[in-house]
Every structure is written in C-alpha cells, then in structure tokens.
mmCIF file of C-alpha atoms and ligand atoms in Angstrom:
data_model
loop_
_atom_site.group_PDB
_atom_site.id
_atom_site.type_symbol
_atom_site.label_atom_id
_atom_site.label_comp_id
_atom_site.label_asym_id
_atom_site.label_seq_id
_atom_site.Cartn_x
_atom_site.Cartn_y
_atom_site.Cartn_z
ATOM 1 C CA UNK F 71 117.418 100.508 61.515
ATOM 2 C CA UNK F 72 115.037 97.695 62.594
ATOM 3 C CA UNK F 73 111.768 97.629 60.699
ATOM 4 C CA UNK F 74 109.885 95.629 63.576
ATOM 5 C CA UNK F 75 107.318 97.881 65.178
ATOM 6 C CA UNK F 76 105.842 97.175 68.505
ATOM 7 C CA UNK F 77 102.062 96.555 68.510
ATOM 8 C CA UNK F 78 99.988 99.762 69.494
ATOM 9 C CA UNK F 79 100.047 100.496 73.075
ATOM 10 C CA UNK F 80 103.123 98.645 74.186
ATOM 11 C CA UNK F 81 105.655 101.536 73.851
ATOM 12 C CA UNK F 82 103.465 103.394 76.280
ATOM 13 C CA UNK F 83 103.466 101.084 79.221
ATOM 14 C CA UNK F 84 105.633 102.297 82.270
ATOM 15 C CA UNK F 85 107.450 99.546 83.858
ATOM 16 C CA UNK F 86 105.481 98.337 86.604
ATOM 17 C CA UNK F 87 107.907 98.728 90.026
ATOM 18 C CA UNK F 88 107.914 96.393 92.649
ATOM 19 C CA UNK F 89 108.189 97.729 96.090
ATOM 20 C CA UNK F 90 111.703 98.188 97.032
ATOM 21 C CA UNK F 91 113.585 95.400 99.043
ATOM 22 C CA UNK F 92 116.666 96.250 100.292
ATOM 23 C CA UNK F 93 119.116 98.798 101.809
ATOM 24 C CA UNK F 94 122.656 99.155 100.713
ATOM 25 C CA UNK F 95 124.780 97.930 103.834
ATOM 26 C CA UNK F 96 121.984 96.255 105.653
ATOM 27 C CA UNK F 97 121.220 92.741 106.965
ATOM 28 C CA UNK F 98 118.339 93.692 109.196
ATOM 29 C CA UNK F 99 116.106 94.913 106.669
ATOM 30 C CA UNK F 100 112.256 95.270 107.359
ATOM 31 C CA UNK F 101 110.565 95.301 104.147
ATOM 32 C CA UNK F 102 106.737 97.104 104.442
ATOM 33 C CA UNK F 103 106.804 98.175 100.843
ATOM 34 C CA UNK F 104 104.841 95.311 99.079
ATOM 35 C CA UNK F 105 102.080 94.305 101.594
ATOM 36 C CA UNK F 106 103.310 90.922 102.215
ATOM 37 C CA UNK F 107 102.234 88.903 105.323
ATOM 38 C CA UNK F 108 104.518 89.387 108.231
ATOM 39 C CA UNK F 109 103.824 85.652 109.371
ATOM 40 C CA UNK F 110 105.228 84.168 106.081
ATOM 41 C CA UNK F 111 103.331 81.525 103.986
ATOM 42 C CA UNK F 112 101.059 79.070 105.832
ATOM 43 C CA UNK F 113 102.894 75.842 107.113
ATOM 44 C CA UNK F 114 100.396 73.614 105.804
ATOM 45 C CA UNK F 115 101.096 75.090 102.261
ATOM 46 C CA UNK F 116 105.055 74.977 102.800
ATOM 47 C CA UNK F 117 104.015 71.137 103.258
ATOM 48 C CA UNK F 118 102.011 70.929 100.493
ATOM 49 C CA UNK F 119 104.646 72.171 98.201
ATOM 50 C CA UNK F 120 107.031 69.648 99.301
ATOM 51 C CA UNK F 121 105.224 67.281 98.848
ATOM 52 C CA UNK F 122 104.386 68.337 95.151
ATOM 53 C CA UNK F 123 108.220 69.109 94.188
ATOM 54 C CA UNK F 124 108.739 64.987 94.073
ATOM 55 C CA UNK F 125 106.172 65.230 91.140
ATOM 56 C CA UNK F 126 108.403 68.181 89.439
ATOM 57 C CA UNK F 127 108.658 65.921 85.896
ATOM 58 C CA UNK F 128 105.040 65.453 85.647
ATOM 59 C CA UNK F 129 102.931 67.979 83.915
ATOM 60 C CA UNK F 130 100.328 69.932 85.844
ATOM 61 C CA UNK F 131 96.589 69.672 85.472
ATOM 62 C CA UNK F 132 94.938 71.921 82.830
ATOM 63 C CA UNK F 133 92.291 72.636 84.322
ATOM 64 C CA UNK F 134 93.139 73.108 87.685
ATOM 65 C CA UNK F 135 89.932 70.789 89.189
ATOM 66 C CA UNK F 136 91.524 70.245 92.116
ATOM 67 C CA UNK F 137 92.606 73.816 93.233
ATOM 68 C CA UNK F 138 88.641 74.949 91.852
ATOM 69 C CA UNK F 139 86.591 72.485 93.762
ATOM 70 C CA UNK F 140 88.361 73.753 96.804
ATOM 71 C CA UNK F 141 88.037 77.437 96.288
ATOM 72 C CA UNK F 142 84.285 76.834 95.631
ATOM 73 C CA UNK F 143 84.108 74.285 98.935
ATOM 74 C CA UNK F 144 85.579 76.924 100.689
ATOM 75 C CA UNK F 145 83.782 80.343 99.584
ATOM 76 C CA UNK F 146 80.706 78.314 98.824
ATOM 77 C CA UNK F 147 81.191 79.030 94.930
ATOM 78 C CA UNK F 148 80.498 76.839 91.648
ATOM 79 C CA UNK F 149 84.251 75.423 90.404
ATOM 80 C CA UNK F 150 82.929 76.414 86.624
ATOM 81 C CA UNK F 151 82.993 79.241 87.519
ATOM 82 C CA UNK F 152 86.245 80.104 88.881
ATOM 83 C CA UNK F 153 89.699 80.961 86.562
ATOM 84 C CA UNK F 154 93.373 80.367 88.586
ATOM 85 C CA UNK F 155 96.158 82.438 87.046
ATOM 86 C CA UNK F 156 99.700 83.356 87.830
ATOM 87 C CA UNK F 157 99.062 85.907 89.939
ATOM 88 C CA UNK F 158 96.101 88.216 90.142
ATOM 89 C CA UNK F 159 97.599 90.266 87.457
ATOM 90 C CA UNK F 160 97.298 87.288 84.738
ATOM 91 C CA UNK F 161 94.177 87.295 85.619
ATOM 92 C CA UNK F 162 93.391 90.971 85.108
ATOM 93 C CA UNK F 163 95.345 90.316 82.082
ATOM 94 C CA UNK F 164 93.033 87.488 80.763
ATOM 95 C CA UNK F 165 90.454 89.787 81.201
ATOM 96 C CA UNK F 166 91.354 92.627 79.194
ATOM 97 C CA UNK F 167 92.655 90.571 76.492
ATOM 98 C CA UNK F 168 89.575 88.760 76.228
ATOM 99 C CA UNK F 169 87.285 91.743 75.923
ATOM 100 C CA UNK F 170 89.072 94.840 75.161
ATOM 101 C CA UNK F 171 91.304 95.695 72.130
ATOM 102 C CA UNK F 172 92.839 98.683 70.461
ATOM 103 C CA UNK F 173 89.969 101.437 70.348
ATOM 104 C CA UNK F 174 88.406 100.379 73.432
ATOM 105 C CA UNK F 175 88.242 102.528 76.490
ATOM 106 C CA UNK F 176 88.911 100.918 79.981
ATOM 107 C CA UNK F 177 88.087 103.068 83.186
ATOM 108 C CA UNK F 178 89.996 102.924 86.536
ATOM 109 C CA UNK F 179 90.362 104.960 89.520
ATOM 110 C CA UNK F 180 92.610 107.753 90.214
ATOM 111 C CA UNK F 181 94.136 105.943 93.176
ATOM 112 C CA UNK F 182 93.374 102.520 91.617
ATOM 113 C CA UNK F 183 96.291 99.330 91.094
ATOM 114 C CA UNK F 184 99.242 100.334 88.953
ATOM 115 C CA UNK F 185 99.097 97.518 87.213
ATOM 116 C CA UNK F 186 95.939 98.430 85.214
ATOM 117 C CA UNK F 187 97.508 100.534 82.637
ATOM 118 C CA UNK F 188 100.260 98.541 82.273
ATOM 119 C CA UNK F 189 97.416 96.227 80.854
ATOM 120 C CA UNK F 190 95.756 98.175 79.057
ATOM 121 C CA UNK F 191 98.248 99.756 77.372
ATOM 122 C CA UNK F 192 99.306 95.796 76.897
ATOM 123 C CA UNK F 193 96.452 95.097 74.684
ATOM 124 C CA UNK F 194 95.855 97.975 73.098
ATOM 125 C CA UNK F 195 92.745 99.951 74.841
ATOM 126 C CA UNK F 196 93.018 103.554 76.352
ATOM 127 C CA UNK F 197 92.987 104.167 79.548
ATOM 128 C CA UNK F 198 90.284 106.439 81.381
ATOM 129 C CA UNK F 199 91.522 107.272 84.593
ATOM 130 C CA UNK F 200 88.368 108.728 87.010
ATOM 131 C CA UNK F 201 89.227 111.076 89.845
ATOM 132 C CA UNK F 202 88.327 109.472 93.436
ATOM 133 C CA UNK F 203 86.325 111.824 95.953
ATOM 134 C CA UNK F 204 88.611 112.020 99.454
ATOM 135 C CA UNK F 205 90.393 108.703 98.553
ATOM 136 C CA UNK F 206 86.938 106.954 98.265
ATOM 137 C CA UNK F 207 85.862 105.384 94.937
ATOM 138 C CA UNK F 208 83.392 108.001 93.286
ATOM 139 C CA UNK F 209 80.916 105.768 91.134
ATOM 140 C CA UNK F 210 79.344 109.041 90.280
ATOM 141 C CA UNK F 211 82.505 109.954 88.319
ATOM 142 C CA UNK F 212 82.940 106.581 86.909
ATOM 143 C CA UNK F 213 79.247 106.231 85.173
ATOM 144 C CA UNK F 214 80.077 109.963 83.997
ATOM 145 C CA UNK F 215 82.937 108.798 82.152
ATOM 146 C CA UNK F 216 81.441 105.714 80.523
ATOM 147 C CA UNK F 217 81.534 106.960 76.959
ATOM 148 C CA UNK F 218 80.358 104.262 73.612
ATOM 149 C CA UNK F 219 84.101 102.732 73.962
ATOM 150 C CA UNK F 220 83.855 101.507 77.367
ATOM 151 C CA UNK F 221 84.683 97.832 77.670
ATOM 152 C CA UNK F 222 85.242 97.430 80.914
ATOM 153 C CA UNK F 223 85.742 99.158 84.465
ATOM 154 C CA UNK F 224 88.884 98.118 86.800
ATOM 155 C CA UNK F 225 88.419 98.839 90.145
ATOM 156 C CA UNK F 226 89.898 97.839 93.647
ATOM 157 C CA UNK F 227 88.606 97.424 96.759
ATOM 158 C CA UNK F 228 89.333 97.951 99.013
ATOM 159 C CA UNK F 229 91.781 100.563 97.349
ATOM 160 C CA UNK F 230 95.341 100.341 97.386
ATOM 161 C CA UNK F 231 97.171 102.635 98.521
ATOM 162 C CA UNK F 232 93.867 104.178 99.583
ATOM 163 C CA UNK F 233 93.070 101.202 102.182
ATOM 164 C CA UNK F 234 89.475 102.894 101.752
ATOM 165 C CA UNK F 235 86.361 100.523 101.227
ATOM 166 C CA UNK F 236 83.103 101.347 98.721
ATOM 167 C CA UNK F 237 80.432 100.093 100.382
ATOM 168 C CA UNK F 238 78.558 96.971 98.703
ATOM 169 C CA UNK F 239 75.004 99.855 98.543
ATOM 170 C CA UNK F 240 77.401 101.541 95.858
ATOM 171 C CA UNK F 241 78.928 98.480 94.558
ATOM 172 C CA UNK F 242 75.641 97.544 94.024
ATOM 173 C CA UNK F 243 74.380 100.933 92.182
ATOM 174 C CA UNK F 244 77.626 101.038 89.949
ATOM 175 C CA UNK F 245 76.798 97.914 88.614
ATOM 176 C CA UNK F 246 73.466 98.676 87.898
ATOM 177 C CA UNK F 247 74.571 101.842 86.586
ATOM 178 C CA UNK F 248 76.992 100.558 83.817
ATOM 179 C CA UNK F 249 75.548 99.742 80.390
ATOM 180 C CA UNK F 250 75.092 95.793 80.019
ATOM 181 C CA UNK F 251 77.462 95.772 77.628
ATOM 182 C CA UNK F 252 80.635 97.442 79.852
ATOM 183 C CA UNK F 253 82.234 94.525 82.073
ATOM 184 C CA UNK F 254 82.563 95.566 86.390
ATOM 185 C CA UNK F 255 85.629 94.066 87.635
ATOM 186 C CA UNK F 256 86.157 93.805 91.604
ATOM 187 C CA UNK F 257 89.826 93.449 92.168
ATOM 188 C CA UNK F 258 88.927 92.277 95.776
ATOM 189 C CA UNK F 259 93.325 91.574 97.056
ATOM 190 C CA UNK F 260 92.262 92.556 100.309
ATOM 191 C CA UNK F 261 88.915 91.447 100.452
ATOM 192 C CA UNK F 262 90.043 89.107 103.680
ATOM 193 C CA UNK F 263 91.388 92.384 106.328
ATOM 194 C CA UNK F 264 87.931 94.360 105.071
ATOM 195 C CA UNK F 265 85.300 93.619 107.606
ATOM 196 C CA UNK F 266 81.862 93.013 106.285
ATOM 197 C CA UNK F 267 82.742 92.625 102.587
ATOM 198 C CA UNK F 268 82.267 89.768 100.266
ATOM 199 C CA UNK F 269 84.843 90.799 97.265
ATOM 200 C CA UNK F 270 82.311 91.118 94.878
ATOM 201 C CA UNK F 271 80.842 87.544 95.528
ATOM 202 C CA UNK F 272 77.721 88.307 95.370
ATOM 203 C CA UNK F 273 77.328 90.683 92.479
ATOM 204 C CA UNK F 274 79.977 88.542 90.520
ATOM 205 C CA UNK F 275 77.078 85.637 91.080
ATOM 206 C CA UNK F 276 73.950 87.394 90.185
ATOM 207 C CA UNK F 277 75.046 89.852 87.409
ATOM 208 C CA UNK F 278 75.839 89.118 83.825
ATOM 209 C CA UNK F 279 78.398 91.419 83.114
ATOM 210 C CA UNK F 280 80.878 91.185 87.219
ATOM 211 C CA UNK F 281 83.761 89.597 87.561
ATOM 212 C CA UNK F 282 85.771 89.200 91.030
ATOM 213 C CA UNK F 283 89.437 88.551 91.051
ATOM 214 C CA UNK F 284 91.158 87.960 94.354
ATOM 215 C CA UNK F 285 94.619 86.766 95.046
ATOM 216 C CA UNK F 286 96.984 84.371 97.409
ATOM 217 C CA UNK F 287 99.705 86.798 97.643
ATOM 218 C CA UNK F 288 98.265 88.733 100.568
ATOM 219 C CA UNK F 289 96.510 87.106 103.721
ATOM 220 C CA UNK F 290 97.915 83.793 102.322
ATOM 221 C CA UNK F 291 101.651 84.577 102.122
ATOM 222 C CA UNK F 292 102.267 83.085 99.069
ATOM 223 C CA UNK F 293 103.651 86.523 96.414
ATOM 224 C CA UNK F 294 106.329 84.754 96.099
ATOM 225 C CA UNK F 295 104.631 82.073 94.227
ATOM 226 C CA UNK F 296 102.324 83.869 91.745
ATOM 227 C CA UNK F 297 98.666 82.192 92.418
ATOM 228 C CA UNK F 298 95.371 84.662 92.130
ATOM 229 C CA UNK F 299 91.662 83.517 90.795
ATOM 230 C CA UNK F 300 88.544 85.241 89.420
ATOM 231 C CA UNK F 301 84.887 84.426 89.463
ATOM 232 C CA UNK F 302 81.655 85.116 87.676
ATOM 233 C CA UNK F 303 79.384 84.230 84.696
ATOM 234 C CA UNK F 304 80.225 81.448 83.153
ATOM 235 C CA UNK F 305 80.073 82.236 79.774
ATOM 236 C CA UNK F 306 82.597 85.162 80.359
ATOM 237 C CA UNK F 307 84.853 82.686 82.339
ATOM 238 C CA UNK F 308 84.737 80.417 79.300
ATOM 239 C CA UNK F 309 85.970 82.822 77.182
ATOM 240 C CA UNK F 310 88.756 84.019 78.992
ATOM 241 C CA UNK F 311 89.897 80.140 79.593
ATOM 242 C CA UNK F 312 90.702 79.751 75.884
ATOM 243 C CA UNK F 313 93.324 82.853 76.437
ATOM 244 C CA UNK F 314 94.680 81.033 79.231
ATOM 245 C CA UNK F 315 97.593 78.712 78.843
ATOM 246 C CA UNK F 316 96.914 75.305 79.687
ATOM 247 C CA UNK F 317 100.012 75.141 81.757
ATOM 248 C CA UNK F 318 99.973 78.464 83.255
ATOM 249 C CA UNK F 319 100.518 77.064 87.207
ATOM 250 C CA UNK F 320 102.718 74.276 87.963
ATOM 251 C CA UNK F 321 102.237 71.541 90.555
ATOM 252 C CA UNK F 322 103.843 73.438 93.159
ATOM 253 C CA UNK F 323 101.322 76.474 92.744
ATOM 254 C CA UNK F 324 98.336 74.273 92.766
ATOM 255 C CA UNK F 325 99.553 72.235 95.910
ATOM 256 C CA UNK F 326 100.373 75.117 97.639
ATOM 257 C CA UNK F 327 97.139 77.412 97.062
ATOM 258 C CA UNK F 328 94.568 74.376 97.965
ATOM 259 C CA UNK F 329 96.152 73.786 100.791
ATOM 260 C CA UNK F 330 96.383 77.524 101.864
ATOM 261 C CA UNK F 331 92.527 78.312 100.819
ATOM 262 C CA UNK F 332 91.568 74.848 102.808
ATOM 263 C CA UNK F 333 93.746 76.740 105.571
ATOM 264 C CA UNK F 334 90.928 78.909 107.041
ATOM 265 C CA UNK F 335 92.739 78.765 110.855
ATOM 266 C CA UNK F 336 95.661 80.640 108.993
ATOM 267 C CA UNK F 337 93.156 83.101 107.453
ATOM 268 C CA UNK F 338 91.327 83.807 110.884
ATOM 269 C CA UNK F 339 95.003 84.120 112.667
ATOM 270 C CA UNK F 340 96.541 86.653 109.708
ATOM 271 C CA UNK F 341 93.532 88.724 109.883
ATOM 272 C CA UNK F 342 93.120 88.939 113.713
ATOM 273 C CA UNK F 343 96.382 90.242 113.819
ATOM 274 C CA UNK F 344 96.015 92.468 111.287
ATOM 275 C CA UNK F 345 93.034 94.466 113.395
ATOM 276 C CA UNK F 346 95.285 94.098 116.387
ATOM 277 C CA UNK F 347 98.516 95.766 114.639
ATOM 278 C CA UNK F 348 96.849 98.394 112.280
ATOM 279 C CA UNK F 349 94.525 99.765 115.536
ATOM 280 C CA UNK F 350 97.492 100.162 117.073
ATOM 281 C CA UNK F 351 99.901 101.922 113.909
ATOM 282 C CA UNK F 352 96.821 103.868 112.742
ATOM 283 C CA UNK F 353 96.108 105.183 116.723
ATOM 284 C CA UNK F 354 99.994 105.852 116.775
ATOM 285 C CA UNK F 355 99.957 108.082 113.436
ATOM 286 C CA UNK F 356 97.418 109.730 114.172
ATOM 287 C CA UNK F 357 98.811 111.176 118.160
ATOM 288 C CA UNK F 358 101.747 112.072 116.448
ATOM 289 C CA UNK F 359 99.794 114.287 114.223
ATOM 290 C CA UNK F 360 99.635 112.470 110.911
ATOM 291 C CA UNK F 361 96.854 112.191 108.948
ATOM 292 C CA UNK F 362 95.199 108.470 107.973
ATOM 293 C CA UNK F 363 91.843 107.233 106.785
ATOM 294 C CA UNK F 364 90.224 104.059 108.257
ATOM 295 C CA UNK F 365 91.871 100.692 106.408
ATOM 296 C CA UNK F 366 90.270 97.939 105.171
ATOM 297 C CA UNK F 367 93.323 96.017 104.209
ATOM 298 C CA UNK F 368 96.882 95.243 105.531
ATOM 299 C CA UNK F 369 98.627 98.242 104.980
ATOM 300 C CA UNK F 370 98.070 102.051 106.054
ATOM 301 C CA UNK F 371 98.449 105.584 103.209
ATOM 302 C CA UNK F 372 100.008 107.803 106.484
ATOM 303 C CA UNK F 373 99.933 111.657 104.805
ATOM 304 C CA UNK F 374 102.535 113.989 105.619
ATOM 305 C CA UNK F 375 102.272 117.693 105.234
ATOM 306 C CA UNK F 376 103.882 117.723 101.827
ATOM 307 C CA UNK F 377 105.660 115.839 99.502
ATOM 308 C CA UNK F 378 108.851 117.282 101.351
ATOM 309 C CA UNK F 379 107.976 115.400 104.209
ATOM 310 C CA UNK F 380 107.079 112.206 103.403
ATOM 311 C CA UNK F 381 110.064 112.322 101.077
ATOM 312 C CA UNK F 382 112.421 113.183 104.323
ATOM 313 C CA UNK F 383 110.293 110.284 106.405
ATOM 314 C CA UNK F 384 110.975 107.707 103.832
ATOM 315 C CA UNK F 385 114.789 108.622 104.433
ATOM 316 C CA UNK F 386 114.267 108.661 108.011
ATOM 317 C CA UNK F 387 112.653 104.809 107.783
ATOM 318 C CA UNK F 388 115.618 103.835 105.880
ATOM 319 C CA UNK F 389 118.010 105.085 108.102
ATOM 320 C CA UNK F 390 116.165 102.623 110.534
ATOM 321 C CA UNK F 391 116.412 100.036 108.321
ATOM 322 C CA UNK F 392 112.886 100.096 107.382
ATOM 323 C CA UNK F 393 111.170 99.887 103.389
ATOM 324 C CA UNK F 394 108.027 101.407 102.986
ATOM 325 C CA UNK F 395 106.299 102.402 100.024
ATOM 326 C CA UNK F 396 106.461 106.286 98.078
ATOM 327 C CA UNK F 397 103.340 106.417 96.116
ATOM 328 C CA UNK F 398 103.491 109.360 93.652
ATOM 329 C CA UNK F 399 102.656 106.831 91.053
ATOM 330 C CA UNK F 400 99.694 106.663 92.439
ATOM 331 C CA UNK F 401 98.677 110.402 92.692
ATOM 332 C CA UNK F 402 100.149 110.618 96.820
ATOM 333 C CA UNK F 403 103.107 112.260 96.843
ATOM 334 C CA UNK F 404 102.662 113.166 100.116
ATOM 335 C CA UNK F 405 101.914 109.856 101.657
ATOM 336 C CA UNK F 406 104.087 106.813 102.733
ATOM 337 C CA UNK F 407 102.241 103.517 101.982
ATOM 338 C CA UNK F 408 103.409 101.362 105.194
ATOM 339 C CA UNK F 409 102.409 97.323 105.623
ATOM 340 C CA UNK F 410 100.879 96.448 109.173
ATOM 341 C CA UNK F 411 103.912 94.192 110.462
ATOM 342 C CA UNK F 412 103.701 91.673 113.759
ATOM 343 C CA UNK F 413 103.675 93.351 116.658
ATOM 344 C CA UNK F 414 107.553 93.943 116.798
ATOM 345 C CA UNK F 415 108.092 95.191 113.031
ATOM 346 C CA UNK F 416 104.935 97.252 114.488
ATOM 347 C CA UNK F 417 106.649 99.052 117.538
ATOM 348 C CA UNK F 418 109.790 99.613 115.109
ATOM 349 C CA UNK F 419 107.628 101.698 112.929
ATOM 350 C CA UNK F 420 106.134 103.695 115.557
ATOM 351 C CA UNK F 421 109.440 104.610 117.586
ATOM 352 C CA UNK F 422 110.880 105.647 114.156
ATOM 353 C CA UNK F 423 107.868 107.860 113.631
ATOM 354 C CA UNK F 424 108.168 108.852 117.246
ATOM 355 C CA UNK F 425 111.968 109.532 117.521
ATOM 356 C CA UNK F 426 111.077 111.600 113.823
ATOM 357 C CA UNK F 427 108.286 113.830 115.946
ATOM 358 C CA UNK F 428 110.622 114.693 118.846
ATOM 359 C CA UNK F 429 113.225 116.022 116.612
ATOM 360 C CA UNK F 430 111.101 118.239 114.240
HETATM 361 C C1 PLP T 797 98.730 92.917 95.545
HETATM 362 C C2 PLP T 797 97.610 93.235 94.655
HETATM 363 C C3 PLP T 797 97.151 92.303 93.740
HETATM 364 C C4 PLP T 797 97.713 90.929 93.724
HETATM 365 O O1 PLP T 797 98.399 90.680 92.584
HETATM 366 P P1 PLP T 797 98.960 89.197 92.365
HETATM 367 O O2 PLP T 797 99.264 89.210 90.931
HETATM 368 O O3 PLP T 797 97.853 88.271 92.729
HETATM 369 O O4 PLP T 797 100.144 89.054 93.257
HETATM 370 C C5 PLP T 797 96.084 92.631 92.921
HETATM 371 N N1 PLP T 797 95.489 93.833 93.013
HETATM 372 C C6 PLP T 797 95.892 94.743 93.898
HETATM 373 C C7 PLP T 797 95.182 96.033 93.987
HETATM 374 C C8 PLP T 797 96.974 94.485 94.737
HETATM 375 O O5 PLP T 797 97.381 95.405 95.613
#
C-alpha cells in the first residue's frame, strides 16, 4: 500500500475530454467537435514557424517581449500588461494558482468552460457552480452566490456551448457588483465572431480586480499549438508571472502567434465567413424545426426534443462521417454542439440534418 497521498482536490478532477476526432473505418472525416477554424492556421504564421524551427537549439525568450509588444500594437494594449501561456487554459491555470487555494470558493456558470473545475479542483478551491437564466449568464445569481470564500469568478463569453453573449451593461454591473476583493475573469475565446464586444478590454483596463484571457486556438487556427494570453492590472499580472515558467512557449509558439495577431486580413476573412456560414446553419436548423439561440462565436448548441434525440442525431452525423460535439457535461443533454464549417463542410451538415427530417 503506497503511503503517497494526492494533494486535496486532485482526486476529484474529471478528466477533461477533448472533442472526439475520428470514426472507426473512415478517411473522410469532418471533425466539428472542437471549434477549430475550418480554413486551417494562417499562412503567414505557417511561415513564421518555419522560419523559427532553424532556431530549434536556442532557448526562447522569457519574457515573451516580442509576442507582447505586438498583441498590445495590435489591440491597442500596454505589453506589461499582458501574460502568454500555453494555451488559454495555463493561463486560467496561472490564475487560480496565484489567488485561490484550498478553502477558497471559485464561482462559474452552469453552462460555463469545462475546464474550470478541472482547475479548481487542481489547486485546491471549491467550486460554486451558478445556474444560467435561458442559456444567458445570470449575474444576478452569481453576486447571490458570492459568499466570504469567494476568490474569484470564471466566466465565458461569449458562452460555450451556449454561443450566448452578456452584454458589456451587465459585464459592467457584475463587476461593480463583486466585492473588491473577489477577482472577474472574462474568458473572452470567442471574443473575435461576437459582434460589438471588446473581451473584457475595457473593464480588464479600468478595474482593479478584471482580468481578460483570450486565446489563438480559435479565429487564429493555431489549437494545435497551445498559445492563449490574458490582460489586466499590472500588479495582478506580476504576480501571476512568478508562477509562470520562464520557458513555458518555445520559439515556434512565439513566431507563430505574432505573426498570426499581426495577421488582421486573416482575422477579418475567418470572421466574415463565420457570419456567412452560421446565418446560413442557424436559418437551416431552425426550418427544420430545431431549436437554436443567436451565436456569438463559431459554433452553434442545436436542441433536440430530448436527450433521445440528439443522442440518435449524433449517430446519424457519424454515419455521415461527421464529429460534432454531445454536451451533457455541460448540463445539455439534449443539444449537439456543431462548429460553423466552410461553406461545403456547411451544406454537409445541413443535408444530414435534412435527409434526418424527411425520415422521422
Ligand atoms: C477553446 C476555449 C478556450 C481556449 O483554450 P486554449 O487553452 O487557449 O486552447 C478557452 N476557453 C473556452 C471557453 C474555450 O471554448
């Protein structure tokens, strides 16, 4: 019998599952399970990383100037106040390791990221999980459940799998809402396909206790390569830098991600066809007679009748060869998560969902 006990937390944490990938027996798979960009990763960044793999036995920067100066250049921040991380999710990560322990409460959203109590759970803190009114972010119901413990609040948005955006009037009131003492964080992944919305920017500038993360696995193509950023007060970014390894992206991440963010004809492109493809999915789901809420991001939460029926749809995708995403996890188990492909993956989707309609 082994005497070495896990730290507090860590037994609890359900492994986090990636969206599925392939089908047994299949070469012509279309994946629209993980929200990835159906035009790939930017050229220019492909470049970029080319270029960088001849400097593979040099060590990367520490402290990522070069990648910082042109995030701020480009969303006209200040580079001191900006933290790159592998992903997003280490930068989630930095965050509640930083300012959350064991006996700390964290609050997210019914519907919120499944990655958040993997975290928490991580370092120690409980989770407080919030209900969501009709698949919209209830701040309401969030300041309700700020108890003593609170640390800090994780939310998304726009929401995934909701697709659902909190307007920046409520943003605004949550923030002023929470004590000074609990920390806001706007995971903004889709912050690029939400019309009108500035991921946080502007509340992660002007308030002491908000921090915005955002990510290059989504409108930049690059999930494959693990590159995400947060901004807001300096002090707090301070703090979470000495958490941060000094090495945490390589050359290839940092080459890649300037040249993507400096890549704002790619953005523009990505995001026009986004509109163009989810008009046309959501307008399809709903004439066939299934239910869908606006999105604000690159994917669409298409509810069935019942659990029964989405489960029977996702086996009716398959059968075509397509991957899209169950999301009981996330309280939906009768919805189908489905990425907005180009406009081919697009029409595949809809005459699957159409040939489904004609034969029920
Ligand atoms: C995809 C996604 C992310 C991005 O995570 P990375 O670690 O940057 O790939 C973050 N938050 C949400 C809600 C997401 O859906």
């Amino acid at each position: 019998m082994t005497k070495i006990a896990p730290q507090p937390g860590i037994m609890e944490i359900a492994l986090y599952e990636g969206g599925k990938a392939t089908i047994d027996g299949r070469d012509d798979v279309l994946k629209l399970s993980s929200n990835e960009n159906p035009l790939g990763a930017p050229p220019s960044a492909q470049l970029a990383l080319a270029e960088a793999a001849r400097n593979l036995h040099r060590y990367p920067s520490t402290d990522h100037a070069a990648l910082r100066e042109a995030i701020g250049e480009v969303h006209g921040l200040d580079p001191a106040r900006i933290i790159c991380g592998v992903g997003s999710d280490e930068v989630l990560q930095f965050i509640c390791q930083a300012f959350s322990g064991p006996g700390d409460e964290i609050i997210h959203t019914a519907h919120g990221f499944s990655m958040y109590p993997v975290l928490i759970h991580m370092v120690g803190a409980t989770p407080v999980c919030v209900p969501e009114a009709e698949r919209v972010v209830d701040v309401d119901a969030i300041l309700a459940a700020v108890s003593d413990k609170t640390r800090i609040v994780l939310l998304t948005n726009p929401g995934n799998p909701t697709g659902t955006l909190l307007p920046d009037a409520d943003l605004q009131r949550l923030a002023d809402g929470l004590p000074e003492d609990v920390l806001l964080v706007i995971d903004g992944a889709y912050t690029e396909y939400a019309k009108g919305f500035d991921g946080g920017t502007r509340l992660a500038s002007d308030q002491p206790n908000v921090i915005m993360t955002r990510t290059f696995s989504k409108i930049y193509g690059l999930g494959g390569l693990r590159i995400g950023w947060g901004y807001g007060p300096k002090n707090l970014i301070d703090v979470m830098t000495r958490i941060r390894q000094p090495f945490n992206l390589s050359v290839v991440q940092l080459a890649a991600a300037e040249a993507a963010v400096r890549d704002r004809d790619w953005v523009e492109t990505c995001a026009a066809l986004n509109v163009q493809q989810r008009a046309r999915l959501v307008g399809a789901l709903r004439q066939l007679g299934v239910a869908c809420d606006d999105s604000q991001t690159n994917f669409v939460l298409a509810r069935f009748a019942d659990a029964a029926e989405a489960a029977a749809l996702d086996q009716v995708f398959q059968a075509d060869g397509i991957i899209v995403r169950r999301v009981i996890g996330y309280g939906f188990p009768e919805a189908l998560r489905i990425t907005v492909g180009d406009a081919e993956q697009t029409g595949r989707v809809i005459a699957t969902l159409t040939k489904w309609r004609e034969r029920t």
